[in-house]
Short mmCIF file of C-alpha atoms and ligand atoms in Angstrom, two decimals:
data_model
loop_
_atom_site.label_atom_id
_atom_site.label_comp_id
_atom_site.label_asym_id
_atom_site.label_seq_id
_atom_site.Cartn_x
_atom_site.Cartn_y
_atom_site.Cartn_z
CA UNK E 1 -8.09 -17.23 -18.08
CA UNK E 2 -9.58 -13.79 -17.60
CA UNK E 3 -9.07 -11.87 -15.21
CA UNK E 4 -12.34 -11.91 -13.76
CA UNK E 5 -12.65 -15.25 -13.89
CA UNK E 6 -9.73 -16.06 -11.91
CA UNK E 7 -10.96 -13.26 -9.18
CA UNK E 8 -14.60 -14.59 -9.26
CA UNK E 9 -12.78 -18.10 -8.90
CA UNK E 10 -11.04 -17.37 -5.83
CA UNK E 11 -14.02 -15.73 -4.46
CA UNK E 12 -15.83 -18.87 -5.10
CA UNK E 13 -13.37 -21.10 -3.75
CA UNK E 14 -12.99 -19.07 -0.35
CA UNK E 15 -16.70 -19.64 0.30
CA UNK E 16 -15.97 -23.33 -0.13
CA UNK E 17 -13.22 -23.94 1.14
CA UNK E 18 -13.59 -21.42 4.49
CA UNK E 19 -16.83 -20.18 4.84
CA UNK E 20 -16.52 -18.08 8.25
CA UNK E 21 -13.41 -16.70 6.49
CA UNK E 22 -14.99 -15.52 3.71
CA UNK E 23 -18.12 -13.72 5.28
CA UNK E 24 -15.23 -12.07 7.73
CA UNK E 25 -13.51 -10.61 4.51
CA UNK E 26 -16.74 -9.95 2.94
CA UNK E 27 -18.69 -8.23 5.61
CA UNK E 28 -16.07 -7.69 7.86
CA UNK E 29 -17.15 -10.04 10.96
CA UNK E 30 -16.74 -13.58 12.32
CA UNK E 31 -20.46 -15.17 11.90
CA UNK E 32 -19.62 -18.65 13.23
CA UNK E 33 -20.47 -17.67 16.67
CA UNK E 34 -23.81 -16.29 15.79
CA UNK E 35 -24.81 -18.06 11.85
CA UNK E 36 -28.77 -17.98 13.05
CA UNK E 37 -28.61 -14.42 13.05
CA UNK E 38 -26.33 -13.54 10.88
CA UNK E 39 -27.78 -10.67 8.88
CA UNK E 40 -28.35 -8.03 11.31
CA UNK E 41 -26.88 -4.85 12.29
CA UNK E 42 -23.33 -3.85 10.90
CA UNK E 43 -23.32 -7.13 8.67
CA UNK E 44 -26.87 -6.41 7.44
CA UNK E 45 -25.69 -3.43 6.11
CA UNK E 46 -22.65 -4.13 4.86
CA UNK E 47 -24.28 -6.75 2.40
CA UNK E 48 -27.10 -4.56 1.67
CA UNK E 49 -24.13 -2.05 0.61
CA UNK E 50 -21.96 -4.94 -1.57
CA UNK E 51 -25.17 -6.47 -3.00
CA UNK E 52 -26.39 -2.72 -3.73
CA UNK E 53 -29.94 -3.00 -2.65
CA UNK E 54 -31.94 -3.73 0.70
CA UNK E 55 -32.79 -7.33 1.09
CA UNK E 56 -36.19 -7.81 1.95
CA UNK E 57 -35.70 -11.97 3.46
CA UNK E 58 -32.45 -11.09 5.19
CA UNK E 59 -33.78 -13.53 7.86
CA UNK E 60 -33.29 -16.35 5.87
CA UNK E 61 -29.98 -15.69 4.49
CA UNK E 62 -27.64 -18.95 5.40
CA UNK E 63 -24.41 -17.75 6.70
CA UNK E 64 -21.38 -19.01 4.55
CA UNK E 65 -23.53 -18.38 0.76
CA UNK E 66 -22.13 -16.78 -1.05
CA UNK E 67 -23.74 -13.59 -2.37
CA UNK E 68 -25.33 -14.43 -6.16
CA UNK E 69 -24.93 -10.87 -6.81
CA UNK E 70 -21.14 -10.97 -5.73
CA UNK E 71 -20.63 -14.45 -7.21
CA UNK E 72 -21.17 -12.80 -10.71
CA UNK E 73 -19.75 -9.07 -9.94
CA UNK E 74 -16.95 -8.90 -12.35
CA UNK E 75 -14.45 -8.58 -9.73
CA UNK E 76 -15.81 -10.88 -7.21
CA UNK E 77 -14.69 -10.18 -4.16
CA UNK E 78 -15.68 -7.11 -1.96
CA UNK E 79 -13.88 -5.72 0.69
CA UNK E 80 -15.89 -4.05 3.18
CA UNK E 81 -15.59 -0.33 3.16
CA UNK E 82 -13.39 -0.31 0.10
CA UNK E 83 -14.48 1.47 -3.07
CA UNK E 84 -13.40 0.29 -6.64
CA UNK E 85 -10.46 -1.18 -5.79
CA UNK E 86 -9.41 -4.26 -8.03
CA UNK E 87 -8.40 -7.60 -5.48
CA UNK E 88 -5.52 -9.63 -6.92
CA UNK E 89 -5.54 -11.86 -3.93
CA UNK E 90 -7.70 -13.04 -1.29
CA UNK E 91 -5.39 -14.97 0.75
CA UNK E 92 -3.46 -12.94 1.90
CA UNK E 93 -5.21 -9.53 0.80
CA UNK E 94 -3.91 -7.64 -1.70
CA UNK E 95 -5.81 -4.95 -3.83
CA UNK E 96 -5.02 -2.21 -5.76
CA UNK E 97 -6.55 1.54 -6.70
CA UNK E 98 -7.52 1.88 -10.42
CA UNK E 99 -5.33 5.53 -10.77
CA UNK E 100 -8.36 7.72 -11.90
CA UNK E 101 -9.67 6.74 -8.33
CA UNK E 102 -6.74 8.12 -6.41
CA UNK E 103 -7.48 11.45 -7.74
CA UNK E 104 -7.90 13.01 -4.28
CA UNK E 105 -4.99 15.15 -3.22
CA UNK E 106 -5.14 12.94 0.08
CA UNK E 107 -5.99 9.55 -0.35
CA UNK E 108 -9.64 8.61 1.39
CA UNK E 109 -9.30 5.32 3.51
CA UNK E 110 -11.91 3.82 1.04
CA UNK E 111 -9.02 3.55 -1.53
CA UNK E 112 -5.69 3.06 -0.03
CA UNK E 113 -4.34 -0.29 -2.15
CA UNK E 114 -3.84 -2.93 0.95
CA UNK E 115 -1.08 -5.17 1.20
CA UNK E 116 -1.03 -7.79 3.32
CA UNK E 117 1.46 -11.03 3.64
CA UNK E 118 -0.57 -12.78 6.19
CA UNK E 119 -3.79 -13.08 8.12
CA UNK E 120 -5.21 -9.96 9.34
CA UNK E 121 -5.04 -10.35 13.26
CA UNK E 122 -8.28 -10.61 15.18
CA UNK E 123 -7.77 -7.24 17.21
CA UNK E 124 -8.13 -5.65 14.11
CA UNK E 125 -10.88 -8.00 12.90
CA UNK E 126 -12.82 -6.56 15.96
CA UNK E 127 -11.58 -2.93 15.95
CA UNK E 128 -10.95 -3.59 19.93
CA UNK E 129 -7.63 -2.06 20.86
CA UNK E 130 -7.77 -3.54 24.50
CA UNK E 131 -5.26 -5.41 25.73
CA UNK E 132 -2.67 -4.08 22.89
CA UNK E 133 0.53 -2.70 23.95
CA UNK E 134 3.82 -2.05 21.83
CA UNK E 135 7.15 -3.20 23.55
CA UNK E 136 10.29 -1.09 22.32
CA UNK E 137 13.25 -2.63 23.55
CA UNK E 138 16.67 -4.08 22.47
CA UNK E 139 19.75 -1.64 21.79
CA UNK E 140 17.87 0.56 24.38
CA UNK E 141 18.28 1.52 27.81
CA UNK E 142 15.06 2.29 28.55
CA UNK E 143 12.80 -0.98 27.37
CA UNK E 144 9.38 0.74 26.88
CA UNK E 145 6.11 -1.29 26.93
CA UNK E 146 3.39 1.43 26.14
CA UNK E 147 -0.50 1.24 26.19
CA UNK E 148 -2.50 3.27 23.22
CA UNK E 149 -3.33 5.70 25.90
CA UNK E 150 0.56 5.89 26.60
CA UNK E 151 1.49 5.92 22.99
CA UNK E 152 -1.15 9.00 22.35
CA UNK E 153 -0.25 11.23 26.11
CA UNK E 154 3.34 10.71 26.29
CA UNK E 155 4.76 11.98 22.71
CA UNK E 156 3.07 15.32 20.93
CA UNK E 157 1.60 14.01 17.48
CA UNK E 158 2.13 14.84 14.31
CA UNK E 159 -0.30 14.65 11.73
CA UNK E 160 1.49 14.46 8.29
CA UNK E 161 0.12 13.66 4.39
CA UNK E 162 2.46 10.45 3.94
CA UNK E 163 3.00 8.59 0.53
CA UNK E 164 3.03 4.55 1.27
CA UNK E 165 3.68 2.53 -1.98
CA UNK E 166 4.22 -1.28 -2.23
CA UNK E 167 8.25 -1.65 -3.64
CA UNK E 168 6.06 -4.14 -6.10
CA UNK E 169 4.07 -0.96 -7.30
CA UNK E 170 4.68 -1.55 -10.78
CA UNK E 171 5.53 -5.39 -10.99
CA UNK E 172 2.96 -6.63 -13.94
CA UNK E 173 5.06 -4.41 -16.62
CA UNK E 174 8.18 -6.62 -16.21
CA UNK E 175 8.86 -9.10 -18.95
CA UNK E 176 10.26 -11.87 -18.06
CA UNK E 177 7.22 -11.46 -15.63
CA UNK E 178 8.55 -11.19 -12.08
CA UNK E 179 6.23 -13.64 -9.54
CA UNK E 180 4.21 -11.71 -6.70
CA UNK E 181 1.23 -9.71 -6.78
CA UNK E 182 1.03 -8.33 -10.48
CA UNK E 183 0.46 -4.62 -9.33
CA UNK E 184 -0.20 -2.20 -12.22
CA UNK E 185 0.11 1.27 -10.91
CA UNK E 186 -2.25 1.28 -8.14
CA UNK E 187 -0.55 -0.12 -5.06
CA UNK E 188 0.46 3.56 -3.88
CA UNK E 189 -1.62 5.75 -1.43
CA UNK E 190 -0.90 9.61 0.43
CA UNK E 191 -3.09 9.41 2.91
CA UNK E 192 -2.87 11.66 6.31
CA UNK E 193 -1.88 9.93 9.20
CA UNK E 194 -1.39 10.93 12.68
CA UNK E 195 0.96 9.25 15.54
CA UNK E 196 4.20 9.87 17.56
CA UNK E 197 7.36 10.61 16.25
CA UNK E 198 9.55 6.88 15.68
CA UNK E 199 12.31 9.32 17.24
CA UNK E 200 10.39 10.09 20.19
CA UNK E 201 9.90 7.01 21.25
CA UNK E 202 12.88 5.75 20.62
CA UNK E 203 14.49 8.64 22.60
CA UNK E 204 12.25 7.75 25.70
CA UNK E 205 13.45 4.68 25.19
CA UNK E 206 17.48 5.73 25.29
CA UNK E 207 18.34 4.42 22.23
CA UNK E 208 21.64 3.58 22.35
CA UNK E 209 24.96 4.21 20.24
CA UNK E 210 25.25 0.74 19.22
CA UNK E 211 21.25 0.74 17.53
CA UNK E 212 21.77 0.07 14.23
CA UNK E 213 18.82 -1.13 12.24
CA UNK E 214 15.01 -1.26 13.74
CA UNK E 215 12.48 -4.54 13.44
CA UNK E 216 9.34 -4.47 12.92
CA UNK E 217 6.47 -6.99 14.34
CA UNK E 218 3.02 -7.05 14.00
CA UNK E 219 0.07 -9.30 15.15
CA UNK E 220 -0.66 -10.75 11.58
CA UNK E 221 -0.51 -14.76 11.58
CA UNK E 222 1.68 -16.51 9.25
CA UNK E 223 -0.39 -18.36 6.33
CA UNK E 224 0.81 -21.49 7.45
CA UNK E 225 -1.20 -21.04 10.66
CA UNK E 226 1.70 -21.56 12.10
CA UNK E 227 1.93 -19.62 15.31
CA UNK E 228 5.91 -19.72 15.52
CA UNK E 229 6.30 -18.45 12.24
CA UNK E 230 6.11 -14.72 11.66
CA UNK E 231 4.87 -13.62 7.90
CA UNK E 232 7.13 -10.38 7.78
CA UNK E 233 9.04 -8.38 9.80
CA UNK E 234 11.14 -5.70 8.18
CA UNK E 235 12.59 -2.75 9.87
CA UNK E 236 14.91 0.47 9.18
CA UNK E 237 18.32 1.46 9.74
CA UNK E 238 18.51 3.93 12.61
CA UNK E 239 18.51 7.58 10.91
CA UNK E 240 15.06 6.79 8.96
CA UNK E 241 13.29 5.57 11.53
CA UNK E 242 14.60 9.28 13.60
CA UNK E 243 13.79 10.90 10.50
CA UNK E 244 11.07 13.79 11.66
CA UNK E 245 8.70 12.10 9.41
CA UNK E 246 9.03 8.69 10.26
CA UNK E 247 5.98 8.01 12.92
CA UNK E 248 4.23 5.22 15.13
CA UNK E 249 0.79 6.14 13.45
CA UNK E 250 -2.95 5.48 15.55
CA UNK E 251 -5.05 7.41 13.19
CA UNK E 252 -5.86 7.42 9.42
CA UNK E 253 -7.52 10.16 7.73
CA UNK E 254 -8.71 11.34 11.30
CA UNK E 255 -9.57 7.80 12.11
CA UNK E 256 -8.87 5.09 13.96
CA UNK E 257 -6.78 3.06 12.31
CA UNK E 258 -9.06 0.82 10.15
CA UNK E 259 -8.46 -3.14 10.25
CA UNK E 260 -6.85 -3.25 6.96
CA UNK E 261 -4.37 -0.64 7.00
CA UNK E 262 -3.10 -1.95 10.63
CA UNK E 263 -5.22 -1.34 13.61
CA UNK E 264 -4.60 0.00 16.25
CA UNK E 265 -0.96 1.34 15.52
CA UNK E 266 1.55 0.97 12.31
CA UNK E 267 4.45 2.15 11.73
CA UNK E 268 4.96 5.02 8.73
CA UNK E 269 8.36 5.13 6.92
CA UNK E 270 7.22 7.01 4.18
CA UNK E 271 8.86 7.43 0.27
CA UNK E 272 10.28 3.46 1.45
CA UNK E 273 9.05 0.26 0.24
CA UNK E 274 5.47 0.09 2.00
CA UNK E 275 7.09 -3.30 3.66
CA UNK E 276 8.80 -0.80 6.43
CA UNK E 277 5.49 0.88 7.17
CA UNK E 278 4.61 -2.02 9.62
CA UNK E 279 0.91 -2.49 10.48
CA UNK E 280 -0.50 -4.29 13.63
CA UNK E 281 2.76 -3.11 15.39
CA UNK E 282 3.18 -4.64 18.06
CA UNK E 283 6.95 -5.14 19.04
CA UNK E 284 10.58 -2.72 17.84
CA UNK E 285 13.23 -4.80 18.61
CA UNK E 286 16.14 -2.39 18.46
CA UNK E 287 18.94 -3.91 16.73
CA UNK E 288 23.11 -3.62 16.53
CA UNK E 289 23.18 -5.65 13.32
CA UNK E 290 21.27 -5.16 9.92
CA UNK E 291 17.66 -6.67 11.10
CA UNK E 292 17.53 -10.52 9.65
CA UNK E 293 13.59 -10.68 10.13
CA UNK E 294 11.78 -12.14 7.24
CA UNK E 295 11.64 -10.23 4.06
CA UNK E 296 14.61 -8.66 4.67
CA UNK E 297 17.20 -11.32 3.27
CA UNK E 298 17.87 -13.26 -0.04
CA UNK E 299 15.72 -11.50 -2.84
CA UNK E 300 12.68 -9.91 -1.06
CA UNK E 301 12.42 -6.18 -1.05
CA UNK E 302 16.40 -6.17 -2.19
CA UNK E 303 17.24 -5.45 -6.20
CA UNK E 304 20.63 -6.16 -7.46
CA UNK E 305 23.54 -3.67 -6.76
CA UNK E 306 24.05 -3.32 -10.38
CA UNK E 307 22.08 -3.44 -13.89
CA UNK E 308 21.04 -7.10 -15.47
CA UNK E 309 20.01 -8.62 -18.03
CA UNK E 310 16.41 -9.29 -18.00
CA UNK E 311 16.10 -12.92 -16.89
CA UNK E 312 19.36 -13.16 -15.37
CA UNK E 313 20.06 -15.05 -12.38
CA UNK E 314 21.51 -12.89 -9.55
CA UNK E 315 23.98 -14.49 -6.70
CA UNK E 316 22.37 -13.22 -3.73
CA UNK E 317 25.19 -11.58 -2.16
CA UNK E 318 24.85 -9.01 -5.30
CA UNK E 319 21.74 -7.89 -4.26
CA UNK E 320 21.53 -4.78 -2.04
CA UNK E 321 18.38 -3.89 0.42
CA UNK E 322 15.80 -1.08 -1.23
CA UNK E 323 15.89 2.47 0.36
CA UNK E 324 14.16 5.51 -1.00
CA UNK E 325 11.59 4.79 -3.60
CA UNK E 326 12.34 6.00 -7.13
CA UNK E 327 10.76 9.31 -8.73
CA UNK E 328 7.40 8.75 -10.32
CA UNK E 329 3.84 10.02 -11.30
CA UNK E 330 0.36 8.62 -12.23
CA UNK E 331 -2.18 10.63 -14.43
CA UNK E 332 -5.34 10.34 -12.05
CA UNK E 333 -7.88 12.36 -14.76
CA UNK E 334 -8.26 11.54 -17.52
CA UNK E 335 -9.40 8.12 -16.54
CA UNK E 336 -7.24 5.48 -19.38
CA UNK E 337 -9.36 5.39 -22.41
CA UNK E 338 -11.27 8.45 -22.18
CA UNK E 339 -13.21 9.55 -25.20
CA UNK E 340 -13.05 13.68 -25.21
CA UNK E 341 -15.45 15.56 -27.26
CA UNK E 342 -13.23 18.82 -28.23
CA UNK E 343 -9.71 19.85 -28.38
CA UNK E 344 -8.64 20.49 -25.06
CA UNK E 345 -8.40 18.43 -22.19
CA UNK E 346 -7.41 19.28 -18.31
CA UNK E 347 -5.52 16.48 -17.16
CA UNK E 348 -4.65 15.97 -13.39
CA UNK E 349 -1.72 13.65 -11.15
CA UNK E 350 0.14 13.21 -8.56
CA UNK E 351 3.79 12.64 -8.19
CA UNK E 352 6.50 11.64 -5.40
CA UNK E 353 10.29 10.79 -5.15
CA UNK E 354 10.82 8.77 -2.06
CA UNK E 355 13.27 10.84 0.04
CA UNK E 356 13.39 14.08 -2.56
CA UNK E 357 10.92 16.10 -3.62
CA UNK E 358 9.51 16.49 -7.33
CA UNK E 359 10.99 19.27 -9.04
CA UNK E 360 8.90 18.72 -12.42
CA UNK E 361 6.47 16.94 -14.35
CA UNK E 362 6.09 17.09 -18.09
CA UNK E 363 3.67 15.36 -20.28
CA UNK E 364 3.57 14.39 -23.92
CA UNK E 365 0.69 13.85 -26.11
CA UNK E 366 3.45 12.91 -29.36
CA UNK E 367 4.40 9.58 -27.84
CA UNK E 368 7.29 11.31 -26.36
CA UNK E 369 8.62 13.82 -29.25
CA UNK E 370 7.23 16.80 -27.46
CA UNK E 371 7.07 17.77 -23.24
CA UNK E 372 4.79 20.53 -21.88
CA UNK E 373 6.29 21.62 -18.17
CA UNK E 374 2.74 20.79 -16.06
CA UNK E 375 1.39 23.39 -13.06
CA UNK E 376 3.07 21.39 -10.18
CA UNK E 377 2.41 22.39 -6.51
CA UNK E 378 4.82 22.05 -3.95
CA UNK E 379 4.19 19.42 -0.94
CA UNK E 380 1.99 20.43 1.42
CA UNK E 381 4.45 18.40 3.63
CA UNK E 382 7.74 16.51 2.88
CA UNK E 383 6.85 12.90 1.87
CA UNK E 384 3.61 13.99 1.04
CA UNK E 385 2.88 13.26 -3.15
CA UNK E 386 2.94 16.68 -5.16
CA UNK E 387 -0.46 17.70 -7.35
CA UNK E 388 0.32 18.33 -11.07
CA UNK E 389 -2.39 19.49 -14.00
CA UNK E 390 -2.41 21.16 -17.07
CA UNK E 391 -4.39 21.74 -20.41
CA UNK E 392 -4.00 19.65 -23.35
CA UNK E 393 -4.67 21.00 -27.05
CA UNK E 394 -4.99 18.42 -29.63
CA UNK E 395 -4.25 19.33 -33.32
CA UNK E 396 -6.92 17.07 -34.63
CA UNK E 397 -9.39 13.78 -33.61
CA UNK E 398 -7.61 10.76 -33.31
CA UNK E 399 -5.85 8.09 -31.03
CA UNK E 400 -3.89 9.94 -28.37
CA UNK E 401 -1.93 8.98 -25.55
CA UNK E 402 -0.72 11.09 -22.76
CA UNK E 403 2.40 10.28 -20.70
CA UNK E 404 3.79 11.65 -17.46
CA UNK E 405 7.20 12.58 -16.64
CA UNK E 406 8.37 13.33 -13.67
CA UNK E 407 12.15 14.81 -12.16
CA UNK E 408 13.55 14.78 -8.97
CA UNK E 409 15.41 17.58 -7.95
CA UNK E 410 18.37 15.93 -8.29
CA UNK E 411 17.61 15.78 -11.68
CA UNK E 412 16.53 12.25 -12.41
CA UNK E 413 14.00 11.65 -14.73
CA UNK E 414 11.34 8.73 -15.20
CA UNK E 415 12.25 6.55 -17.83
CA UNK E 416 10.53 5.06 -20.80
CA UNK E 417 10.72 1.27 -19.49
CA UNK E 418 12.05 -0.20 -16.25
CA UNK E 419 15.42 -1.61 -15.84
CA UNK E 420 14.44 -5.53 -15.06
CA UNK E 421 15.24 -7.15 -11.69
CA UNK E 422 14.58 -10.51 -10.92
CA UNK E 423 11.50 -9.83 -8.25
CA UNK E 424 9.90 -6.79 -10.43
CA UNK E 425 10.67 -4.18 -7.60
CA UNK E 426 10.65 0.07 -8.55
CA UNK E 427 9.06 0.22 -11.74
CA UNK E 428 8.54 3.65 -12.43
CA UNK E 429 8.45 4.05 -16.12
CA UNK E 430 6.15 6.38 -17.28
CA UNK E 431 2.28 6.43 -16.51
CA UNK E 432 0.04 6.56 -20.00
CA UNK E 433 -3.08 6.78 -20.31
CA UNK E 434 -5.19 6.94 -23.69
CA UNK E 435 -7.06 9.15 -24.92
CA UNK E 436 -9.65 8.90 -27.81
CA UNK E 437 -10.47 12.84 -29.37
CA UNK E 438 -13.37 12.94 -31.38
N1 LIG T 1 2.22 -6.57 9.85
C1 LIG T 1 2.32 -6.36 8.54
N2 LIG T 1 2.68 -5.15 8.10
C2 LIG T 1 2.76 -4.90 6.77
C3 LIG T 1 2.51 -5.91 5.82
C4 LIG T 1 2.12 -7.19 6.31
O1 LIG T 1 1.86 -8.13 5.55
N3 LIG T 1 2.04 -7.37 7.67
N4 LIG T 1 2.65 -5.64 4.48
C5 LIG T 1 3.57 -4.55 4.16
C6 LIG T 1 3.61 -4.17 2.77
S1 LIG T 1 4.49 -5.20 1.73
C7 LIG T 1 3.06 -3.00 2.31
S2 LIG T 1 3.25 -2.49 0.73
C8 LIG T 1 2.27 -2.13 3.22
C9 LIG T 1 0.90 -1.85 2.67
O2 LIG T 1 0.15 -1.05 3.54
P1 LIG T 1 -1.42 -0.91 3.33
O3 LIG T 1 -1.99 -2.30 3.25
O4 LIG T 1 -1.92 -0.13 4.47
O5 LIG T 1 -1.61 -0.19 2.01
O6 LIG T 1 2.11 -2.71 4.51
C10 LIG T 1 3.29 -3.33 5.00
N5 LIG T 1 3.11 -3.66 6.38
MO1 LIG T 2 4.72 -4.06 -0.31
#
């Protein structure tokens, strides 16, 4: 099956199967409560935007239909206020950003991948903060239980260019396949986000000697609908989360917070699986041991503690939790399969190491044989990704690919291919794009 038809498929079975759902993840907003009137105001719009055109009989569109126009969108499925980005699940959400649309030094909210293991809560459904607080409390002194007002007066914010990326970034280029969401290269984002300091609030809330490890809850329902199950909680050990650019973040891009990326308040770890970046916060619980919340045990977000052979079966105790992210770069211009008229080419990327910074990117348009050192800026913050570009010269028309290398400054390099792991976490082989010269 294609893979359009298996997106327009699950559009087409949301609809239904859970009609109210799917207008909410279409046009953003419940409709049961109000189906005569359905298409007016910020859902009127929203349509009008997805279908592409005004719609003259809006009046006498049934709540629950799905969208003709959408129905046949290779695609499918829209997410409200999202641009380009290609859905590989509906239930929970997960979509990714085709690369040449993260071209932007700082990643617009309109194309930050989302990731999501659950059901987006309704607080963030609504965009209405009130009634949210976040409770700190465990290895602490000092339990806190802080409003948004609290959370924004009481600390000084930061406002940092953080790099988020799924630790499945990657996970459709392992073979044997890996299960999950089959991420290509897109499930990464550097937007700039703006909170308190995770070591500020834990300070105020006298973290103790014995914290170890933080956890992480949000307000996201479990799949199940079950209410006593929780769909992830993950956390970090104690020195990330006091790491200066570790925050408790209320604003995106300037923003609140929108519903998707985990309004009102998430937690950034940055250049760490995206799993520790917690949205819908809602709870730290301050632990002495290594937090046991799920997704932290057995094989999620862990990789084995030494190489495998692909397929292998791993005994759990050999696998060991992921930390920093691995070095790695995407080529955001050319767009894969560009046709250039001419010999020469600018190309343009981004790169990022986790915890280290990017000492070098090279690119090859000789499958490899030969590297040209690209014009590489420095971070504009730590954690923040690192612009590269450079002009290409081709010797003649032809089939071309161009790959990206990138080196951290501890000297590690990108490799070809990815070592395989059983859940397809921290590929960062090389991004190549293709290039047609004619
Ligand atoms: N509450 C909550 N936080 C969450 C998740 C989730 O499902 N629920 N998914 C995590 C994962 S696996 C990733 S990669 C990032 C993605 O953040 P984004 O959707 O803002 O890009 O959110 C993390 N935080
Ligand atoms: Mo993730």
């Amino acid at each position: 099956m294609s893979d359009d038809k298996r997106k327009e498929r699950g559009l087409c079975e949301l609809y239904a199967e859970d009609p109210d759902r799917a207008d909410a993840l279409v046009f953003g907003r419940k409709t049961h409560a109000d189906r005569r009137g359905f298409l007016k105001g910020a859902g009127l719009a929203a349509m009008a935007a997805a279908v592409g055109a005004q719609i003259p009989f809006h009046r006498n569109y049934p709540a629950g239909l799905i969208p003709a126009a959408l129905a046949e969108a290779p695609g499918g499925l829209v997410l409200e206020g999202k641009d380009g980005l290609v859905i590989l699940g509906d239930r929970p959400i997960n979509a990714e950003t085709p690369a040449h649309l993260l071209d932007d030094d700082v990643t617009p909210n309109s194309r930050h991948f989302v990731r999501d293991n659950g059901v987006m809560p309704d607080m963030a459904q609504k965009m209405d903060a009130s009634g949210w607080t976040l409770t700190v409390d465990g290895e602490v002194d000092n339990p806190l239980t802080l409003t948004l007002d609290e959370l924004k007066g009481r600390f000084k914010p930061v406002r940092l260019k953080l790099q988020v990326e799924c630790g499945g970034n990657g996970r459709a280029g392992f073979n044997p396949p890996a299960h999950g969401n089959q991420w290509t290269v897109g499930a990464i984002g550097n937007a700039e986000w703006t909170g308190a300091r995770y070591a500020d609030v834990l300070k105020a809330a006298g973290v103790r000697k014995s914290a170890l490890y933080t956890g992480h809850y949000g307000m996201d329902a479990h799949l199940s609908g079950d209410p006593n199950k929780v769909p992830i909680s993950r956390g970090v050990p104690i020195a990330k989360a006091m790491e200066p650019h570790s925050i408790i973040a209320f604003e995106m891009n300037g923003e609140p917070i929108p519903k998707y990326h985990g309004f009102p308040v998430r937690t950034i770890c940055p250049g760490w699986p995206g799993s520790t970046s917690h949205k819908w916060l809602k709870r730290i619980w301050v632990r002495d041991v290594i937090h046991d919340g799920p997704k932290m045990e057995g094989d999620s977000y862990r990789v084995p503690r030494y190489p495998v052979k692909p397929g292998a079966e791993v005994p759990k105790d050999d696998f060991r939790i992921i930390e920093s992210m691995p070095v790695k770069s995407l080529i955001t211009s050319p767009e894969n399969g560009a046709q250039v008229g001419g010999r020469s080419l600018a190309i343009r990327g981004h790169a990022w190491a986790g915890d280290r910074s990017v000492a070098a990117v090279h690119v090859s348009t000789d499958f490899g044989a030969t590297w040209v050192r690209t014009d590489l800026k420095r971070a504009p913050n730590k954690y923040s990704w690192q612009t590269f570009a450079a002009r290409l010269e081709f010797p003649s028309e032809g089939y071309y690919e161009v790959w990206a290398r990138a080196t951290d400054d501890q000297g590690v390099m990108q490799p070809f291919a990815v070592a395989w792991n059983p859940k397809g976490y921290l590929n960062n082989a090389m991004h190549r794009v293709a290039v047609t010269v004619s």
